[in-house]
CSV table of C-alpha atoms and ligand atoms in Angstrom, one decimal:
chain,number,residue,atom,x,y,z
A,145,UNK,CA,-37.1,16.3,-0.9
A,146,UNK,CA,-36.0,15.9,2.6
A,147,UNK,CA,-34.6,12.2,2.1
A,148,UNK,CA,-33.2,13.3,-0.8
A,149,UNK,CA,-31.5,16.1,1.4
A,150,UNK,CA,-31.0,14.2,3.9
A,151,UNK,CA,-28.9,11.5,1.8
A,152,UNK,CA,-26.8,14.6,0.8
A,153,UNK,CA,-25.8,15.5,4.2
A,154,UNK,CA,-24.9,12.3,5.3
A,155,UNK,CA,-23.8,10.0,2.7
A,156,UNK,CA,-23.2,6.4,3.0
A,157,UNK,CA,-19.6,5.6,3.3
A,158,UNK,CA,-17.7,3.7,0.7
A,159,UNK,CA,-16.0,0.6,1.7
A,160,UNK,CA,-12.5,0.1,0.9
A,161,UNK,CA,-10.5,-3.0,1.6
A,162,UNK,CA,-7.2,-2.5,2.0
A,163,UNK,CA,-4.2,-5.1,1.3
A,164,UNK,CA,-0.6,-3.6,2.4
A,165,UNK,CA,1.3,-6.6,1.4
A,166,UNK,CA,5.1,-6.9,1.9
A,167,UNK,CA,8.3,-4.7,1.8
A,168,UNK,CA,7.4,-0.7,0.8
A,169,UNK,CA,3.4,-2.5,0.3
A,170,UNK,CA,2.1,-1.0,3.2
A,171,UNK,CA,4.4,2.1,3.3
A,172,UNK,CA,2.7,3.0,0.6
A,173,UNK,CA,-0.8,1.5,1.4
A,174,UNK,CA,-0.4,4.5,4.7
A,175,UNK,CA,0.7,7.3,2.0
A,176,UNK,CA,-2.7,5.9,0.1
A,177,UNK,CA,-4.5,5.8,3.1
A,178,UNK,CA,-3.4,9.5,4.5
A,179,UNK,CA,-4.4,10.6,0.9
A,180,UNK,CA,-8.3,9.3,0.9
A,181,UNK,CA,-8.8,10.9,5.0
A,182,UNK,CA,-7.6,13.9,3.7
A,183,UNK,CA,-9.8,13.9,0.9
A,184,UNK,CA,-12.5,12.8,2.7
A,185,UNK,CA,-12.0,15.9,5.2
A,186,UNK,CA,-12.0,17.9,1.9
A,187,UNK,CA,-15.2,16.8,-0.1
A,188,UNK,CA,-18.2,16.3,2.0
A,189,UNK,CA,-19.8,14.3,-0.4
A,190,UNK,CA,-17.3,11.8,0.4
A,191,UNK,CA,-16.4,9.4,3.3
A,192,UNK,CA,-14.6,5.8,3.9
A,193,UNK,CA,-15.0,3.5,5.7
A,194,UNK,CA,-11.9,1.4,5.5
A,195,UNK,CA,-10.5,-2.3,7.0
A,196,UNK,CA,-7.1,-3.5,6.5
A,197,UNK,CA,-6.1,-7.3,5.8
A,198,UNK,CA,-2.7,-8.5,6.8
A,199,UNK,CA,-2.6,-11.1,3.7
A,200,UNK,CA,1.1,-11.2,2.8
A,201,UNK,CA,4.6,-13.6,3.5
A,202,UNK,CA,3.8,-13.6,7.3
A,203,UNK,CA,0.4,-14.8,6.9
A,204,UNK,CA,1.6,-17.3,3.9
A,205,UNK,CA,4.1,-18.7,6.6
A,206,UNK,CA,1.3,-19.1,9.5
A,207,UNK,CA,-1.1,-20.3,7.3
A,208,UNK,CA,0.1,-21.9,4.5
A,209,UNK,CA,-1.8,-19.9,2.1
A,210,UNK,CA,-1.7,-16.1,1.0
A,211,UNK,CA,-5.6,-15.4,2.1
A,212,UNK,CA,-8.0,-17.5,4.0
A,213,UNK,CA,-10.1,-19.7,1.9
A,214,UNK,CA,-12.8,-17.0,2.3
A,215,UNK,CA,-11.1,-14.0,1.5
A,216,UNK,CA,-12.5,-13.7,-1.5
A,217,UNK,CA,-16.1,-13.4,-0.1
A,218,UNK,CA,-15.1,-11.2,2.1
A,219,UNK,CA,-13.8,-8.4,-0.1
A,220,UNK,CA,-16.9,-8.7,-1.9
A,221,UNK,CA,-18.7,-6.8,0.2
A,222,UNK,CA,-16.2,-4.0,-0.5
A,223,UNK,CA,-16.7,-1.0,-3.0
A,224,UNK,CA,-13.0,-1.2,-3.8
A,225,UNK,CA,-9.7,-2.9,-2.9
A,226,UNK,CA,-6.6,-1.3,-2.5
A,227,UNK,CA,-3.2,-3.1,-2.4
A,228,UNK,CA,0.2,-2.3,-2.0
A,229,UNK,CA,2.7,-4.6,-3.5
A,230,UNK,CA,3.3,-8.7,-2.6
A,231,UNK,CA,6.6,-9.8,-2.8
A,232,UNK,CA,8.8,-11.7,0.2
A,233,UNK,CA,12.0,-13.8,-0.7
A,234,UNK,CA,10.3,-16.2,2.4
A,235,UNK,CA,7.6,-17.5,-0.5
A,236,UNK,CA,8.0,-18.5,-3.8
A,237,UNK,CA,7.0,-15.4,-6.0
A,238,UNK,CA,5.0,-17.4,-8.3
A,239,UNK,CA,2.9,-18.8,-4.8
A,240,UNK,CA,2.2,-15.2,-3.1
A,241,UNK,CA,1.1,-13.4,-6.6
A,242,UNK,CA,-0.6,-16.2,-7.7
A,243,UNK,CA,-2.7,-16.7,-4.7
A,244,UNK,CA,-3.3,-13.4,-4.2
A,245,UNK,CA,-3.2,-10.9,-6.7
A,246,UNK,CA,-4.2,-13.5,-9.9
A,247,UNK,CA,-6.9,-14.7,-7.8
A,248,UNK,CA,-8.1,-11.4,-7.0
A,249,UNK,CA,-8.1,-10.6,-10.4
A,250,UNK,CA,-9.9,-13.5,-11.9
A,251,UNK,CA,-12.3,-14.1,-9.1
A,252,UNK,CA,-13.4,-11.1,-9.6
A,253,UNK,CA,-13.4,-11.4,-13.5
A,254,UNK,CA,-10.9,-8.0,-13.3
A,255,UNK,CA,-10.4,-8.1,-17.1
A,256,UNK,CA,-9.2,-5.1,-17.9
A,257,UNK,CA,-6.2,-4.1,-16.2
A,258,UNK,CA,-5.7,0.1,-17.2
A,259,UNK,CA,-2.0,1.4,-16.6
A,260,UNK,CA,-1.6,5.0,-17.4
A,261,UNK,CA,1.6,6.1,-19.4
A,262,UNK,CA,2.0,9.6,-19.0
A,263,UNK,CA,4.9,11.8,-18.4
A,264,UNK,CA,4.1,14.2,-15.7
A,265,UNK,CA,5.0,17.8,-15.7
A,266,UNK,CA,7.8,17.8,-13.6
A,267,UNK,CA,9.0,14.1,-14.2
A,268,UNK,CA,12.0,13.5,-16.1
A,269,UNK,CA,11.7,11.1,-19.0
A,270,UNK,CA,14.6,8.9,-20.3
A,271,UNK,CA,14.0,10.3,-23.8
A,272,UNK,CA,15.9,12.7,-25.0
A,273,UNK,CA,13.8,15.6,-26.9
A,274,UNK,CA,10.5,13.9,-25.5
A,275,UNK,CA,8.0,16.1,-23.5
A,276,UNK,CA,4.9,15.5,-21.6
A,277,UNK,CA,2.8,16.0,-24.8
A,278,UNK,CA,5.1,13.2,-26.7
A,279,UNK,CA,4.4,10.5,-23.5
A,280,UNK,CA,0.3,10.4,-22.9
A,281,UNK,CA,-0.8,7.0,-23.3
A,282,UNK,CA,-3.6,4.3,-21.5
A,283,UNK,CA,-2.7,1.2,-21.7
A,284,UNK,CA,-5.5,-1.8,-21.7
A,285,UNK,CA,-4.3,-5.0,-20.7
A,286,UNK,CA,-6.3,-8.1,-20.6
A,287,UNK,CA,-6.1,-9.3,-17.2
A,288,UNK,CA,-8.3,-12.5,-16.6
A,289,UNK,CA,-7.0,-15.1,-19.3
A,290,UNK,CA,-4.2,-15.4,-21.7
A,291,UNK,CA,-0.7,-15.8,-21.1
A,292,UNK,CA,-1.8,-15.4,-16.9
A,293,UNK,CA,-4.5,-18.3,-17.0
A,294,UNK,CA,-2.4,-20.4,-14.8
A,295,UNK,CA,-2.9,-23.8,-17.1
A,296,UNK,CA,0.2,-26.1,-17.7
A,297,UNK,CA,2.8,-29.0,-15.8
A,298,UNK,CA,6.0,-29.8,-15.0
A,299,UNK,CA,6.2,-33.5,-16.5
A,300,UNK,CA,9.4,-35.0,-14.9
A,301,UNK,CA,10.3,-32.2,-12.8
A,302,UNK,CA,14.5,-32.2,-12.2
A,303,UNK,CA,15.2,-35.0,-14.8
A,304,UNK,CA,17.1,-34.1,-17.9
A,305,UNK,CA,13.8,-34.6,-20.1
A,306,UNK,CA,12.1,-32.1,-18.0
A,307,UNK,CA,9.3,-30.3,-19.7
A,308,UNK,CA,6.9,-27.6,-18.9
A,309,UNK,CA,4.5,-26.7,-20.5
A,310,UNK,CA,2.5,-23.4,-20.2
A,311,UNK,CA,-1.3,-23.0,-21.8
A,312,UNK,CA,-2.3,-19.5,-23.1
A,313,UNK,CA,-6.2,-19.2,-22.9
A,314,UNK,CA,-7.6,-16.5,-25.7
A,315,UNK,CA,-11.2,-16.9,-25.8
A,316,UNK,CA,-14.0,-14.8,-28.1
A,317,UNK,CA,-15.5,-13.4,-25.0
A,318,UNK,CA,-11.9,-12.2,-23.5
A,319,UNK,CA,-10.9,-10.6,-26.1
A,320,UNK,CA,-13.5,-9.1,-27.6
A,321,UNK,CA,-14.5,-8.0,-23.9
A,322,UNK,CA,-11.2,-6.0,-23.4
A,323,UNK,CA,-11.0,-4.8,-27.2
A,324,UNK,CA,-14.1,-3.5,-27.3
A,325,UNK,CA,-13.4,-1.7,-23.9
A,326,UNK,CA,-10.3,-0.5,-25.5
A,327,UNK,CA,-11.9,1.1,-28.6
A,328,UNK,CA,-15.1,2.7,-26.3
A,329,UNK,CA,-12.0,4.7,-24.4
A,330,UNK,CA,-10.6,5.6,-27.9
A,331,UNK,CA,-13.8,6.7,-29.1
A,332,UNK,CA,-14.4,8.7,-26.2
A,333,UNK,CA,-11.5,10.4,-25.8
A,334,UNK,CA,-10.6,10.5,-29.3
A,335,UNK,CA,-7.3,9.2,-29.5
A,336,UNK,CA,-5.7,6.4,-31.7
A,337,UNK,CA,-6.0,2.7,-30.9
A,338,UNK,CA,-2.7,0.2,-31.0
A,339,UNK,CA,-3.7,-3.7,-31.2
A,340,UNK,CA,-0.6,-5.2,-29.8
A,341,UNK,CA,-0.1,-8.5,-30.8
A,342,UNK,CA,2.4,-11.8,-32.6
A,343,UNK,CA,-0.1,-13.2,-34.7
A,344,UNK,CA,3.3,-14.2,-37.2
A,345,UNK,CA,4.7,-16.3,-34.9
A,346,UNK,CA,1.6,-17.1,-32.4
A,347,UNK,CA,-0.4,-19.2,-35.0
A,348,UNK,CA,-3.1,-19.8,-32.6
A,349,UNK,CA,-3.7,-17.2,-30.0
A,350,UNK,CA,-2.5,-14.5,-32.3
A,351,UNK,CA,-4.4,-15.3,-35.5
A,352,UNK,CA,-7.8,-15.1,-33.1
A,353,UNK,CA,-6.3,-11.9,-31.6
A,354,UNK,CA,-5.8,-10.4,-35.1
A,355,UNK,CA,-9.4,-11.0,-36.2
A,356,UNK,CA,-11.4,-10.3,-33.5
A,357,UNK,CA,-9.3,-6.7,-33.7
A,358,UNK,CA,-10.5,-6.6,-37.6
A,359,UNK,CA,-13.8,-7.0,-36.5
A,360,UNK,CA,-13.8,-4.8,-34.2
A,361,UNK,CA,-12.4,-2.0,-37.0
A,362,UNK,CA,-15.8,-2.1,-38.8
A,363,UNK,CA,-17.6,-2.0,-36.0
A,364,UNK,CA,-15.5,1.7,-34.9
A,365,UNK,CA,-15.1,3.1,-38.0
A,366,UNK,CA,-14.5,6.3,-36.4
A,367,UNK,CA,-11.4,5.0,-34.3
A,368,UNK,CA,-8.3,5.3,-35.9
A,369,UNK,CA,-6.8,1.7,-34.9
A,370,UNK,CA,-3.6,0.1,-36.2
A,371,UNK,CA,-2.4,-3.5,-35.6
A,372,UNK,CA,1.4,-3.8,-34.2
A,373,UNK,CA,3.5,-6.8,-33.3
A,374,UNK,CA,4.7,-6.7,-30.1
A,375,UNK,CA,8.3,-6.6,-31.0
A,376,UNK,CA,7.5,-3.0,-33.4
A,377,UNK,CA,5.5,-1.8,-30.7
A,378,UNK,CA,8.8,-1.7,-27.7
A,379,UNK,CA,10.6,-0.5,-30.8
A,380,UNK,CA,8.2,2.2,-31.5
A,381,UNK,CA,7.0,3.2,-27.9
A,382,UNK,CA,11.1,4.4,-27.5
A,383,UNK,CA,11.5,5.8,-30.5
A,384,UNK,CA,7.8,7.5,-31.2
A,385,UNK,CA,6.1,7.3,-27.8
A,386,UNK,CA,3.4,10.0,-29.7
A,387,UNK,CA,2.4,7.3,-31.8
A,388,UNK,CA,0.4,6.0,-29.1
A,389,UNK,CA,-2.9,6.9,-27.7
A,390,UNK,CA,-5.5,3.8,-26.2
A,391,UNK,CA,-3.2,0.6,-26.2
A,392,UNK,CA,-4.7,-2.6,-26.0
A,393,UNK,CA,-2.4,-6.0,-25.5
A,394,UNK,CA,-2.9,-9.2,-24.4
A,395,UNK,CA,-1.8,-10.0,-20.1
A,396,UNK,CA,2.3,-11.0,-21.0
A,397,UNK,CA,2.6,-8.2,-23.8
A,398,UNK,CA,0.8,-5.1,-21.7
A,399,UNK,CA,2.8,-6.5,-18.2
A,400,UNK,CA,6.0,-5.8,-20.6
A,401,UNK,CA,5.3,-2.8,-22.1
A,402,UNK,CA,3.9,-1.4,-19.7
A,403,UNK,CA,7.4,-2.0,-18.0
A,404,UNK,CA,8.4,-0.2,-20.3
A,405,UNK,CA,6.3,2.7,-20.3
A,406,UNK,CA,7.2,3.1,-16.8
A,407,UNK,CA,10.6,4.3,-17.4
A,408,UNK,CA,9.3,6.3,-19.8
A,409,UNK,CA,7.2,8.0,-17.4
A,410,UNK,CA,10.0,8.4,-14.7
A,411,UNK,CA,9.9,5.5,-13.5
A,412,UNK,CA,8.1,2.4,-11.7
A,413,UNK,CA,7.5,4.9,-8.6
A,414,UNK,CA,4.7,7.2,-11.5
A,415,UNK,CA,3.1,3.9,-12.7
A,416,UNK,CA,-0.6,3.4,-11.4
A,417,UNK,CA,-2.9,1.1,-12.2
A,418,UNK,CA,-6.4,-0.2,-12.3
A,419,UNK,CA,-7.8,-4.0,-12.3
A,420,UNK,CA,-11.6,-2.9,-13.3
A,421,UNK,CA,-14.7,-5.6,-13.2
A,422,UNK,CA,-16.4,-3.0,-15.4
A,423,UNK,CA,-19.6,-4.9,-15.7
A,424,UNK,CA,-19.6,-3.6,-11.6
A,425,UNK,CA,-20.7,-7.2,-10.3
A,426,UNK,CA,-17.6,-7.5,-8.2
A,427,UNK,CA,-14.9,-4.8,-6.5
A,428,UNK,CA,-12.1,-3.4,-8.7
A,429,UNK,CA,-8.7,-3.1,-7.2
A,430,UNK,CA,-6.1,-0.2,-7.7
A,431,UNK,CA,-2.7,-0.6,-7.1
A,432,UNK,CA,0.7,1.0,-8.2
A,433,UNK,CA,2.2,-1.3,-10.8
A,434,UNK,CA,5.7,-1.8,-8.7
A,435,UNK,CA,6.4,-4.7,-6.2
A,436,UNK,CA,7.4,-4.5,-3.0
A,437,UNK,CA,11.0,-2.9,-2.9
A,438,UNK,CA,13.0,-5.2,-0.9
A,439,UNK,CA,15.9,-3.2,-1.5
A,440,UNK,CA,14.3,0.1,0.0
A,441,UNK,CA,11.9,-1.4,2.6
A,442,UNK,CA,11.3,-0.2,6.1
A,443,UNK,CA,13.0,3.0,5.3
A,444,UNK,CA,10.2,5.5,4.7
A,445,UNK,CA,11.5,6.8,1.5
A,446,UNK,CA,9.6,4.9,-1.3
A,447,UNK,CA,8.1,7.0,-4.0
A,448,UNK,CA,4.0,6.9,-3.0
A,449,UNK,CA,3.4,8.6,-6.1
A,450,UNK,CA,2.3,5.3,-8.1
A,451,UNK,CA,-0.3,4.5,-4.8
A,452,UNK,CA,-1.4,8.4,-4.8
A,453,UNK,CA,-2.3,8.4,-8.7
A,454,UNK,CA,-4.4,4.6,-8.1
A,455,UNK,CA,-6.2,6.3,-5.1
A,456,UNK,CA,-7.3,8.9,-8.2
A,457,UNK,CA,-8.1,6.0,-10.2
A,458,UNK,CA,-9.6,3.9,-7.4
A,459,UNK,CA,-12.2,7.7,-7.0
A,460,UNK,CA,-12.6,8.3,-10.9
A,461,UNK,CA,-13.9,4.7,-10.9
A,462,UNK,CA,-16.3,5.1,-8.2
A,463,UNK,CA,-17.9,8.0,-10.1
A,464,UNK,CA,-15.5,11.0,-9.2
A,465,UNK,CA,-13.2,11.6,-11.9
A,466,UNK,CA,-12.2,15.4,-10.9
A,467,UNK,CA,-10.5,13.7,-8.2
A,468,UNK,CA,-8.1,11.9,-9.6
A,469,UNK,CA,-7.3,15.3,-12.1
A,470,UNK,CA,-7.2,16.9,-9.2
A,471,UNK,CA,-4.7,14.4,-7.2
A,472,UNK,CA,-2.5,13.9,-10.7
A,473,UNK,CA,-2.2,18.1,-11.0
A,474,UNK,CA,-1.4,18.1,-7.3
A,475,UNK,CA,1.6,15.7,-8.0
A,476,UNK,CA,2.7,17.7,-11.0
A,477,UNK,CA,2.7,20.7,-8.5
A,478,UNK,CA,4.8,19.0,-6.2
A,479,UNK,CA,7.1,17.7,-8.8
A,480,UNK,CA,7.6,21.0,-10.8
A,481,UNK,CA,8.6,23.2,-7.6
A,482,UNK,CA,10.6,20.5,-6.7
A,483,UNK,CA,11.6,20.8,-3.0
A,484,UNK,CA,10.3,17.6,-1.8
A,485,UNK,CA,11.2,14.3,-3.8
A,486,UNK,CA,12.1,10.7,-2.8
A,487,UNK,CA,15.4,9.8,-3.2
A,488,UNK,CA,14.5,7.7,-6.3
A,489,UNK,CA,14.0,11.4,-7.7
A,490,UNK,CA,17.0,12.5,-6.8
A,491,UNK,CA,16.0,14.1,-3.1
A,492,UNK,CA,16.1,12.8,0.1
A,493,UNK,CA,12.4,13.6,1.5
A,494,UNK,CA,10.6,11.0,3.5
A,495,UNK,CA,7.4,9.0,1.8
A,496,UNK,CA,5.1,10.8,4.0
A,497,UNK,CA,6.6,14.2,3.1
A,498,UNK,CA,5.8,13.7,-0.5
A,499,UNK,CA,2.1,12.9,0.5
A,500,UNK,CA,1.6,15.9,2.6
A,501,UNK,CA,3.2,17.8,-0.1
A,502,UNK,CA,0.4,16.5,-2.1
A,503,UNK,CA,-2.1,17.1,0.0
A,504,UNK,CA,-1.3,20.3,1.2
A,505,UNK,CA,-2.1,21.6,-2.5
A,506,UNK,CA,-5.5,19.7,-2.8
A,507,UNK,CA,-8.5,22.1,-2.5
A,508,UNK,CA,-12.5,21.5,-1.4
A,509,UNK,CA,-14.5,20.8,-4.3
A,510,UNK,CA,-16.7,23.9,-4.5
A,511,UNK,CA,-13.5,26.0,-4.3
A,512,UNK,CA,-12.0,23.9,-7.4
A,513,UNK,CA,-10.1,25.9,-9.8
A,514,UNK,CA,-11.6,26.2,-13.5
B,274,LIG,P1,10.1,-3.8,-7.6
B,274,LIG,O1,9.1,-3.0,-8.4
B,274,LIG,O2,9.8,-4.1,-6.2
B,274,LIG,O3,11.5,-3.0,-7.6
B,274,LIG,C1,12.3,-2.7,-8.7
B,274,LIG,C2,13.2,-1.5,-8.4
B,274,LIG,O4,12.4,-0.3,-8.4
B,274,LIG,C3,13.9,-1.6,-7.1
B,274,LIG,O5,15.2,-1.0,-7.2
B,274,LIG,C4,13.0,-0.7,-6.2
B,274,LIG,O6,13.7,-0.1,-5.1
B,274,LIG,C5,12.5,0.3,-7.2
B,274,LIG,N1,11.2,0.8,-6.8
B,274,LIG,C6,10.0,0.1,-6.9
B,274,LIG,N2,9.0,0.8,-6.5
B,274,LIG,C7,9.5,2.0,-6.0
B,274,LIG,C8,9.0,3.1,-5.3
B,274,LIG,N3,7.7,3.2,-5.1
B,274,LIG,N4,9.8,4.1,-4.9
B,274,LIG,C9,11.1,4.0,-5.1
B,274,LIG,N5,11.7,3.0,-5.7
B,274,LIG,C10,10.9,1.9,-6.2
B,274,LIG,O7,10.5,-5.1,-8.5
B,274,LIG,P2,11.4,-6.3,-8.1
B,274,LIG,O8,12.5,-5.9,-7.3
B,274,LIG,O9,11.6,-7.0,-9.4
B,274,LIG,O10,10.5,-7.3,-7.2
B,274,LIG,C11,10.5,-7.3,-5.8
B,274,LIG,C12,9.3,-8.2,-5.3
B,274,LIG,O11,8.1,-7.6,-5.7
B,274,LIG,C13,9.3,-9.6,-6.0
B,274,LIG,O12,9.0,-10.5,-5.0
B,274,LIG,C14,8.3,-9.5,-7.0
B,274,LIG,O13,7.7,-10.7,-7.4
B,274,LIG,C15,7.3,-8.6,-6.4
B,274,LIG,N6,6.4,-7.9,-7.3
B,274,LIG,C16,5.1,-7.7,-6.9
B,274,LIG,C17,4.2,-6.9,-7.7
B,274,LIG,C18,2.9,-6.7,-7.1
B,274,LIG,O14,2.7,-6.8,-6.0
B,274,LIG,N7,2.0,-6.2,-8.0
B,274,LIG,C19,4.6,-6.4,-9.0
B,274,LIG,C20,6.0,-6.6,-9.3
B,274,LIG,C21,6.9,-7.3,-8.5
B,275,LIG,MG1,4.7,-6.2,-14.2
């Protein structure tokens, strides 16, 4: 009894790691930061215990490398990562993501990469005649293998019988790993399943795709899942964005359309986004799906909506999911009154404003609102 109350009063702080990255990265790494203390003041269950890791173009250019050759051990030790965005015109984009974010994601066998699609109240969609009940989507992308698995050559590089060649890895396990993670959200939340996929053109990779997905169908009867090629599904998402429920697509086709949902949503400032380990052996990482903004960088005025929403993601993953409702209803609050917006939104508040605005309409726990 008294340990038990004990643990109660006291309870052991999560530990977040957190990677700011490049550009608006760690502008909106602080609005994600200001976010958890302020939760954390809120919810006593809850503390963090947080360390920051300067892993970005200025480290790339004093060290030759995007993280030291132990950086992955050492977030291990973490609960969760959070990053901001990589992205610096010093170092070769394919370099900095590759050795950061894709190795990240594979060392820590993140294969399933889930990107909300949701029109907020309060966010304008692109769409004409669309509402938020039209745009309500999860996206599941496989994160640890196929198009992304890093496999291929340049055979003689500069010549003018250059060649490169670029290896897609679709294996049994991946697949069915993400697919079957895919059609256990359906299930649960009762909502149709898309298979997104090419298997027309991509004889290989597709065909397996396409089968493991029928396989799949008998085993979830219940779910109602339908098969679309890639090319239907951009066609479909912009003309019947309702059509959609759990979404599950290989690592080249869900980085797309999940472009693409973004601007449904509002924009790449709403798009939030989990890399999950889900069998819990190693940290998941939550980050918002833009880069780092070169073009708005070091003015304080990037959208931290995107970073807000993953810190929801980053809580309904460690086992509070009323927190991230209650973080994604606080942004809708702060979007349908209207006063404070970024000037991606059409205002001319500061980052941090937004965040406070957020904040400021986030209540304790026990005084939660039905
Ligand atoms: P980007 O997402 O950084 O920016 C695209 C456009 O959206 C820009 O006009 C930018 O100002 C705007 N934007 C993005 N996030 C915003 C926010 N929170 N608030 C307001 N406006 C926002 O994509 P871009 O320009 O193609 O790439 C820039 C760099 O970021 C590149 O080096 C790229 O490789 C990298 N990148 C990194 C990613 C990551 O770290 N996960 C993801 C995508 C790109
Ligand atoms: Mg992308």
């Amino acid at each position: 009894m008294t340990v038990e109350l004990e643990e109660k009063l006291t309870p052991l702080p999560y530990r977040v790691a957190f990677l700011p990255g490049d550009g608006i990265g760690p502008e909106v790494t602080n609005e994600a930061l200001r976010l958890l203390r302020a939760i954390a003041r809120l919810d006593p269950a809850l503390s963090f215990e947080t360390e920051s890791f300067p892993w970005n173009a200025d480290y790339f250019l004093e060290n030759g490398t995007m993280m030291p050759s132990d950086g992955l051990q050492t977030l291990r030790e973490f609960d969760a990562i959070f990053l901001g965005a990589v992205g610096d015109k010093r170092v070769p984009d394919h370099i900095a993501l590759r050795q950061l974010i894709f190795a990240i994601r594979q060392g820590f066998d993140q294969y399933v990469n889930l990107r909300p699609v949701r029109l907020l109240r309060g966010a304008i969609t692109p769409l004409a005649g669309k509402s938020t009940v039209d745009i309500d989507m999860v996206f599941v992308r496989e994160n640890s293998e196929g198009e992304y698995c890093g496999i291929g050559s340049i055979q003689s590089p500069g010549l003018a019988d250059e060649v490169a060649l670029q290896t897609s890895v679709f294996s049994r396990k991946g697949v069915e790993r993400v697919m079957r993670y895919a059609f256990e959200l359906a299930r649960i939340e009762n909502r149709p399943l898309q298979s997104i996929s090419k298997g027309n053109a991509l004889n290989f990779t597709g065909v397996l795709w396409d089968r493991i997905f029928e396989e799949m169908c008998q085993e979830y009867p219940d779910v109602r899942a339908e098969n679309l090629l890639v090319d239907a599904a951009a066609f479909h998402l912009v003309r019947n964005p309702e059509r959609f429920g759990v979404v599950v697509a290989s690592n080249l086709f869900g980085d797309i359309l999940t472009d693409l949902g973004a601007a449904l949503a509002g924009g790449l400032g709403f798009a939030a986004s989990a890399n999950l380990c889900p069998t819990k052996e190693f940290p998941s990482m939550f980050e918002p799906v833009h880069g780092s903004a070169p073009d708005i960088a070091g003015q304080g005025i990037a959208n931290p909506i995107a970073s807000l929403w993953a810190v929801g993601m980053m809580l309904a993953e460690l086992g509070y999911p009323n927190w991230e409702e209650q973080i994604v209803s606080a942004i809708e609050q702060v979007l349908q009154i209207g006063s404070v917006r970024t000037p991606d939104l059409g205002g001319t508040s500061k980052s941090t404003e937004m965040t406070e605005a957020v904040i400021s309409t986030l209540v304790a726990p026990n005084n939660a609102r039905e």
